[in-house]
């Protein structure tokens, strides 16, 4: 509860002041009204929603899109656009996204990565959803939503990672 800590700190300071001979103030300074947790939850939901809106669109490796025209996706471009559309910096390329993001438990909008045996590096990225699935762009299938259980134990799985501006655990 975001209001509790400032109220507790205020009451504690008043108690200390009273014990030291001062009076009790009748005003309390209120915060800005910004709720970081609520903002993060909203951004996470918007990222997942954006990815869901892309379901069924075709796959094209190396595609570069902008906000106005989207004809096809590759995995990292889908993720990049979903995050940037919600005001969060993220580089293009699954490897660079893996390097920016930090290991984490699973929460909506966190990313899940696969190793590429042919390139010998991180080669694929997916977005966790709120219902135990992942959304990703795949050659031959386009943008799809798969059960997370299909990928979490895959031999090439390299785990879930979180954007550095997100702190919320599952």
PDB file of C-alpha atoms in Angstrom:
ATOM      1  CA  UNK A   1       0.000   0.000   0.000  1.00  0.00           C
ATOM      2  CA  UNK A   2       1.749   3.116  -1.276  1.00  0.00           C
ATOM      3  CA  UNK A   3       0.243   5.567   1.247  1.00  0.00           C
ATOM      4  CA  UNK A   4       1.294   3.641   4.367  1.00  0.00           C
ATOM      5  CA  UNK A   5       5.039   4.382   4.436  1.00  0.00           C
ATOM      6  CA  UNK A   6       4.717   8.222   4.249  1.00  0.00           C
ATOM      7  CA  UNK A   7       1.963   8.144   6.890  1.00  0.00           C
ATOM      8  CA  UNK A   8       4.017   5.873   9.178  1.00  0.00           C
ATOM      9  CA  UNK A   9       7.092   8.103   8.784  1.00  0.00           C
ATOM     10  CA  UNK A  10       5.011  11.182   9.519  1.00  0.00           C
ATOM     11  CA  UNK A  11       3.442   9.680  12.648  1.00  0.00           C
ATOM     12  CA  UNK A  12       6.827   8.479  13.888  1.00  0.00           C
ATOM     13  CA  UNK A  13       8.350  11.934  13.424  1.00  0.00           C
ATOM     14  CA  UNK A  14       5.422  13.497  15.294  1.00  0.00           C
ATOM     15  CA  UNK A  15       5.783  11.035  18.170  1.00  0.00           C
ATOM     16  CA  UNK A  16       9.496  11.781  18.455  1.00  0.00           C
ATOM     17  CA  UNK A  17       8.844  15.531  18.340  1.00  0.00           C
ATOM     18  CA  UNK A  18       6.154  15.240  21.025  1.00  0.00           C
ATOM     19  CA  UNK A  19       8.424  13.173  23.301  1.00  0.00           C
ATOM     20  CA  UNK A  20      11.098  15.839  22.923  1.00  0.00           C
ATOM     21  CA  UNK A  21       8.717  18.580  24.043  1.00  0.00           C
ATOM     22  CA  UNK A  22       7.314  19.836  20.735  1.00  0.00           C
ATOM     23  CA  UNK A  23       3.684  19.923  19.701  1.00  0.00           C
ATOM     24  CA  UNK A  24       1.937  17.767  17.132  1.00  0.00           C
ATOM     25  CA  UNK A  25       1.566  19.198  13.646  1.00  0.00           C
ATOM     26  CA  UNK A  26      -1.830  18.997  11.992  1.00  0.00           C
ATOM     27  CA  UNK A  27      -0.600  18.846   8.390  1.00  0.00           C
ATOM     28  CA  UNK A  28       0.916  16.027   6.385  1.00  0.00           C
ATOM     29  CA  UNK A  29       2.815  16.414   3.136  1.00  0.00           C
ATOM     30  CA  UNK A  30       1.230  14.286   0.455  1.00  0.00           C
ATOM     31  CA  UNK A  31       3.138  12.619  -2.355  1.00  0.00           C
ATOM     32  CA  UNK A  32       2.938  13.475  -6.018  1.00  0.00           C
ATOM     33  CA  UNK A  33       0.204  10.925  -6.632  1.00  0.00           C
ATOM     34  CA  UNK A  34       2.488   8.942  -8.967  1.00  0.00           C
ATOM     35  CA  UNK A  35       2.299   5.230  -8.242  1.00  0.00           C
ATOM     36  CA  UNK A  36       5.331   3.470  -9.736  1.00  0.00           C
ATOM     37  CA  UNK A  37       3.856   0.006  -9.202  1.00  0.00           C
ATOM     38  CA  UNK A  38       0.596   0.924 -10.935  1.00  0.00           C
ATOM     39  CA  UNK A  39       2.552   2.467 -13.821  1.00  0.00           C
ATOM     40  CA  UNK A  40       4.630  -0.692 -14.188  1.00  0.00           C
ATOM     41  CA  UNK A  41       1.560  -2.937 -14.147  1.00  0.00           C
ATOM     42  CA  UNK A  42      -0.063  -0.725 -16.815  1.00  0.00           C
ATOM     43  CA  UNK A  43       3.046  -0.852 -19.018  1.00  0.00           C
ATOM     44  CA  UNK A  44       3.342  -4.621 -18.652  1.00  0.00           C
ATOM     45  CA  UNK A  45      -0.306  -5.085 -19.655  1.00  0.00           C
ATOM     46  CA  UNK A  46       0.103  -2.734 -22.629  1.00  0.00           C
ATOM     47  CA  UNK A  47       3.204  -4.621 -23.849  1.00  0.00           C
ATOM     48  CA  UNK A  48       1.359  -7.945 -23.747  1.00  0.00           C
ATOM     49  CA  UNK A  49      -1.710  -6.375 -25.379  1.00  0.00           C
ATOM     50  CA  UNK A  50       0.392  -4.925 -28.210  1.00  0.00           C
ATOM     51  CA  UNK A  51       1.938  -8.343 -28.862  1.00  0.00           C
ATOM     52  CA  UNK A  52      -1.499  -9.987 -28.899  1.00  0.00           C
ATOM     53  CA  UNK A  53      -2.679  -7.449 -31.481  1.00  0.00           C
ATOM     54  CA  UNK A  54       0.104  -8.711 -33.773  1.00  0.00           C
ATOM     55  CA  UNK A  55      -0.982 -12.385 -33.653  1.00  0.00           C
ATOM     56  CA  UNK A  56      -1.281 -13.859 -37.131  1.00  0.00           C
ATOM     57  CA  UNK A  57       0.995 -11.320 -38.818  1.00  0.00           C
ATOM     58  CA  UNK A  58       3.734 -12.889 -40.955  1.00  0.00           C
ATOM     59  CA  UNK A  59       7.379 -13.438 -40.036  1.00  0.00           C
ATOM     60  CA  UNK A  60      10.250 -11.820 -41.907  1.00  0.00           C
ATOM     61  CA  UNK A  61      13.812 -12.084 -40.598  1.00  0.00           C
ATOM     62  CA  UNK A  62      15.574  -8.750 -40.086  1.00  0.00           C
ATOM     63  CA  UNK A  63      12.492  -6.629 -40.760  1.00  0.00           C
ATOM     64  CA  UNK A  64      12.550  -3.015 -39.529  1.00  0.00           C
ATOM     65  CA  UNK A  65       9.175  -1.470 -38.707  1.00  0.00           C
ATOM     66  CA  UNK A  66       7.960   1.887 -37.503  1.00  0.00           C
ATOM     67  CA  UNK A  67       4.822   2.763 -35.562  1.00  0.00           C
ATOM     68  CA  UNK A  68       2.819   3.516 -38.712  1.00  0.00           C
ATOM     69  CA  UNK A  69       3.421   0.551 -40.997  1.00  0.00           C
ATOM     70  CA  UNK A  70       3.795  -3.021 -39.859  1.00  0.00           C
ATOM     71  CA  UNK A  71       3.673  -5.728 -42.484  1.00  0.00           C
ATOM     72  CA  UNK A  72       5.738  -8.453 -40.803  1.00  0.00           C
ATOM     73  CA  UNK A  73       7.791  -9.147 -37.682  1.00  0.00           C
ATOM     74  CA  UNK A  74      10.863 -10.981 -36.533  1.00  0.00           C
ATOM     75  CA  UNK A  75      11.116 -11.932 -32.861  1.00  0.00           C
ATOM     76  CA  UNK A  76      13.285  -9.081 -31.622  1.00  0.00           C
ATOM     77  CA  UNK A  77      11.538  -6.393 -33.672  1.00  0.00           C
ATOM     78  CA  UNK A  78       8.185  -7.404 -32.147  1.00  0.00           C
ATOM     79  CA  UNK A  79       9.636  -7.087 -28.646  1.00  0.00           C
ATOM     80  CA  UNK A  80      11.447  -3.836 -29.419  1.00  0.00           C
ATOM     81  CA  UNK A  81       8.297  -2.188 -30.789  1.00  0.00           C
ATOM     82  CA  UNK A  82       6.118  -3.385 -27.887  1.00  0.00           C
ATOM     83  CA  UNK A  83       8.503  -1.865 -25.344  1.00  0.00           C
ATOM     84  CA  UNK A  84       9.255   1.363 -27.225  1.00  0.00           C
ATOM     85  CA  UNK A  85       5.547   1.967 -27.788  1.00  0.00           C
ATOM     86  CA  UNK A  86       5.288   2.025 -23.984  1.00  0.00           C
ATOM     87  CA  UNK A  87       8.176   4.410 -23.387  1.00  0.00           C
ATOM     88  CA  UNK A  88      10.889   1.888 -22.536  1.00  0.00           C
ATOM     89  CA  UNK A  89      14.218   1.745 -24.371  1.00  0.00           C
ATOM     90  CA  UNK A  90      15.134  -1.622 -25.784  1.00  0.00           C
ATOM     91  CA  UNK A  91      17.664  -2.419 -28.507  1.00  0.00           C
ATOM     92  CA  UNK A  92      16.890  -4.471 -31.599  1.00  0.00           C
ATOM     93  CA  UNK A  93      18.307  -7.977 -31.720  1.00  0.00           C
ATOM     94  CA  UNK A  94      17.622 -10.847 -29.317  1.00  0.00           C
ATOM     95  CA  UNK A  95      21.261 -10.966 -28.150  1.00  0.00           C
ATOM     96  CA  UNK A  96      21.283  -7.252 -27.252  1.00  0.00           C
ATOM     97  CA  UNK A  97      17.931  -7.574 -25.514  1.00  0.00           C
ATOM     98  CA  UNK A  98      19.276 -10.515 -23.508  1.00  0.00           C
ATOM     99  CA  UNK A  99      22.296  -8.445 -22.464  1.00  0.00           C
ATOM    100  CA  UNK A 100      20.173  -5.445 -21.385  1.00  0.00           C
ATOM    101  CA  UNK A 101      17.565  -7.436 -19.459  1.00  0.00           C
ATOM    102  CA  UNK A 102      18.329  -9.020 -16.084  1.00  0.00           C
ATOM    103  CA  UNK A 103      17.572 -12.574 -14.856  1.00  0.00           C
ATOM    104  CA  UNK A 104      14.146 -12.765 -13.229  1.00  0.00           C
ATOM    105  CA  UNK A 105      11.248 -14.956 -12.250  1.00  0.00           C
ATOM    106  CA  UNK A 106       8.338 -14.917 -14.686  1.00  0.00           C
ATOM    107  CA  UNK A 107       5.953 -11.962 -14.847  1.00  0.00           C
ATOM    108  CA  UNK A 108       3.881 -10.579 -17.736  1.00  0.00           C
ATOM    109  CA  UNK A 109       6.028  -8.726 -20.322  1.00  0.00           C
ATOM    110  CA  UNK A 110       9.265 -10.306 -19.114  1.00  0.00           C
ATOM    111  CA  UNK A 111      11.232 -11.963 -21.896  1.00  0.00           C
ATOM    112  CA  UNK A 112      12.231 -15.581 -22.435  1.00  0.00           C
ATOM    113  CA  UNK A 113      15.267 -16.428 -24.554  1.00  0.00           C
ATOM    114  CA  UNK A 114      16.497 -19.359 -26.633  1.00  0.00           C
ATOM    115  CA  UNK A 115      20.035 -20.164 -27.718  1.00  0.00           C
ATOM    116  CA  UNK A 116      20.842 -20.489 -31.425  1.00  0.00           C
ATOM    117  CA  UNK A 117      23.004 -23.525 -32.115  1.00  0.00           C
ATOM    118  CA  UNK A 118      23.854 -22.286 -35.601  1.00  0.00           C
ATOM    119  CA  UNK A 119      24.956 -18.806 -34.473  1.00  0.00           C
ATOM    120  CA  UNK A 120      26.325 -19.921 -31.068  1.00  0.00           C
ATOM    121  CA  UNK A 121      24.589 -17.076 -29.232  1.00  0.00           C
ATOM    122  CA  UNK A 122      21.143 -16.000 -28.063  1.00  0.00           C
ATOM    123  CA  UNK A 123      18.964 -16.264 -31.140  1.00  0.00           C
ATOM    124  CA  UNK A 124      15.294 -15.987 -30.201  1.00  0.00           C
ATOM    125  CA  UNK A 125      13.132 -13.942 -27.817  1.00  0.00           C
ATOM    126  CA  UNK A 126       9.547 -14.325 -26.590  1.00  0.00           C
ATOM    127  CA  UNK A 127       7.248 -12.222 -24.382  1.00  0.00           C
ATOM    128  CA  UNK A 128       5.634 -13.767 -21.295  1.00  0.00           C
ATOM    129  CA  UNK A 129       1.903 -13.120 -20.994  1.00  0.00           C
ATOM    130  CA  UNK A 130      -0.437 -13.015 -18.045  1.00  0.00           C
ATOM    131  CA  UNK A 131      -1.935 -16.462 -18.738  1.00  0.00           C
ATOM    132  CA  UNK A 132       1.046 -18.826 -18.907  1.00  0.00           C
ATOM    133  CA  UNK A 133       1.841 -18.345 -22.558  1.00  0.00           C
ATOM    134  CA  UNK A 134       4.535 -16.644 -24.628  1.00  0.00           C
ATOM    135  CA  UNK A 135       4.085 -14.567 -27.772  1.00  0.00           C
ATOM    136  CA  UNK A 136       6.794 -14.555 -30.414  1.00  0.00           C
ATOM    137  CA  UNK A 137       7.438 -14.261 -34.146  1.00  0.00           C
ATOM    138  CA  UNK A 138       8.579 -17.536 -35.699  1.00  0.00           C
ATOM    139  CA  UNK A 139       9.665 -18.396 -39.228  1.00  0.00           C
ATOM    140  CA  UNK A 140       6.959 -20.423 -40.950  1.00  0.00           C
ATOM    141  CA  UNK A 141       4.333 -19.585 -38.298  1.00  0.00           C
ATOM    142  CA  UNK A 142       4.318 -15.786 -38.015  1.00  0.00           C
ATOM    143  CA  UNK A 143       3.371 -14.163 -34.718  1.00  0.00           C
ATOM    144  CA  UNK A 144       1.972 -16.876 -32.451  1.00  0.00           C
ATOM    145  CA  UNK A 145       1.042 -17.507 -28.829  1.00  0.00           C
ATOM    146  CA  UNK A 146       2.325 -20.798 -27.414  1.00  0.00           C
ATOM    147  CA  UNK A 147       2.025 -22.380 -23.976  1.00  0.00           C
ATOM    148  CA  UNK A 148       5.089 -21.441 -21.926  1.00  0.00           C
ATOM    149  CA  UNK A 149       5.418 -25.097 -20.928  1.00  0.00           C
ATOM    150  CA  UNK A 150       6.290 -25.830 -24.566  1.00  0.00           C
ATOM    151  CA  UNK A 151       9.516 -23.796 -24.193  1.00  0.00           C
ATOM    152  CA  UNK A 152      10.553 -23.577 -20.530  1.00  0.00           C
ATOM    153  CA  UNK A 153      12.372 -26.941 -20.535  1.00  0.00           C
ATOM    154  CA  UNK A 154      13.579 -26.779 -24.133  1.00  0.00           C
ATOM    155  CA  UNK A 155      17.252 -27.722 -24.570  1.00  0.00           C
ATOM    156  CA  UNK A 156      18.017 -24.256 -25.974  1.00  0.00           C
ATOM    157  CA  UNK A 157      16.146 -22.328 -23.235  1.00  0.00           C
ATOM    158  CA  UNK A 158      18.239 -19.636 -21.557  1.00  0.00           C
ATOM    159  CA  UNK A 159      15.659 -18.319 -19.096  1.00  0.00           C
ATOM    160  CA  UNK A 160      13.498 -15.344 -18.300  1.00  0.00           C
ATOM    161  CA  UNK A 161      14.820 -11.811 -18.047  1.00  0.00           C
ATOM    162  CA  UNK A 162      13.353  -8.456 -17.012  1.00  0.00           C
ATOM    163  CA  UNK A 163      13.772  -4.892 -18.277  1.00  0.00           C
ATOM    164  CA  UNK A 164      15.973  -2.917 -15.834  1.00  0.00           C
ATOM    165  CA  UNK A 165      13.195  -0.353 -15.270  1.00  0.00           C
ATOM    166  CA  UNK A 166      10.827  -3.075 -14.047  1.00  0.00           C
ATOM    167  CA  UNK A 167      11.151  -4.251 -10.476  1.00  0.00           C
ATOM    168  CA  UNK A 168       7.887  -6.048  -9.838  1.00  0.00           C
ATOM    169  CA  UNK A 169       8.165  -9.753  -9.188  1.00  0.00           C
ATOM    170  CA  UNK A 170       5.425 -11.942 -10.638  1.00  0.00           C
TER     171      UNK A 170
END
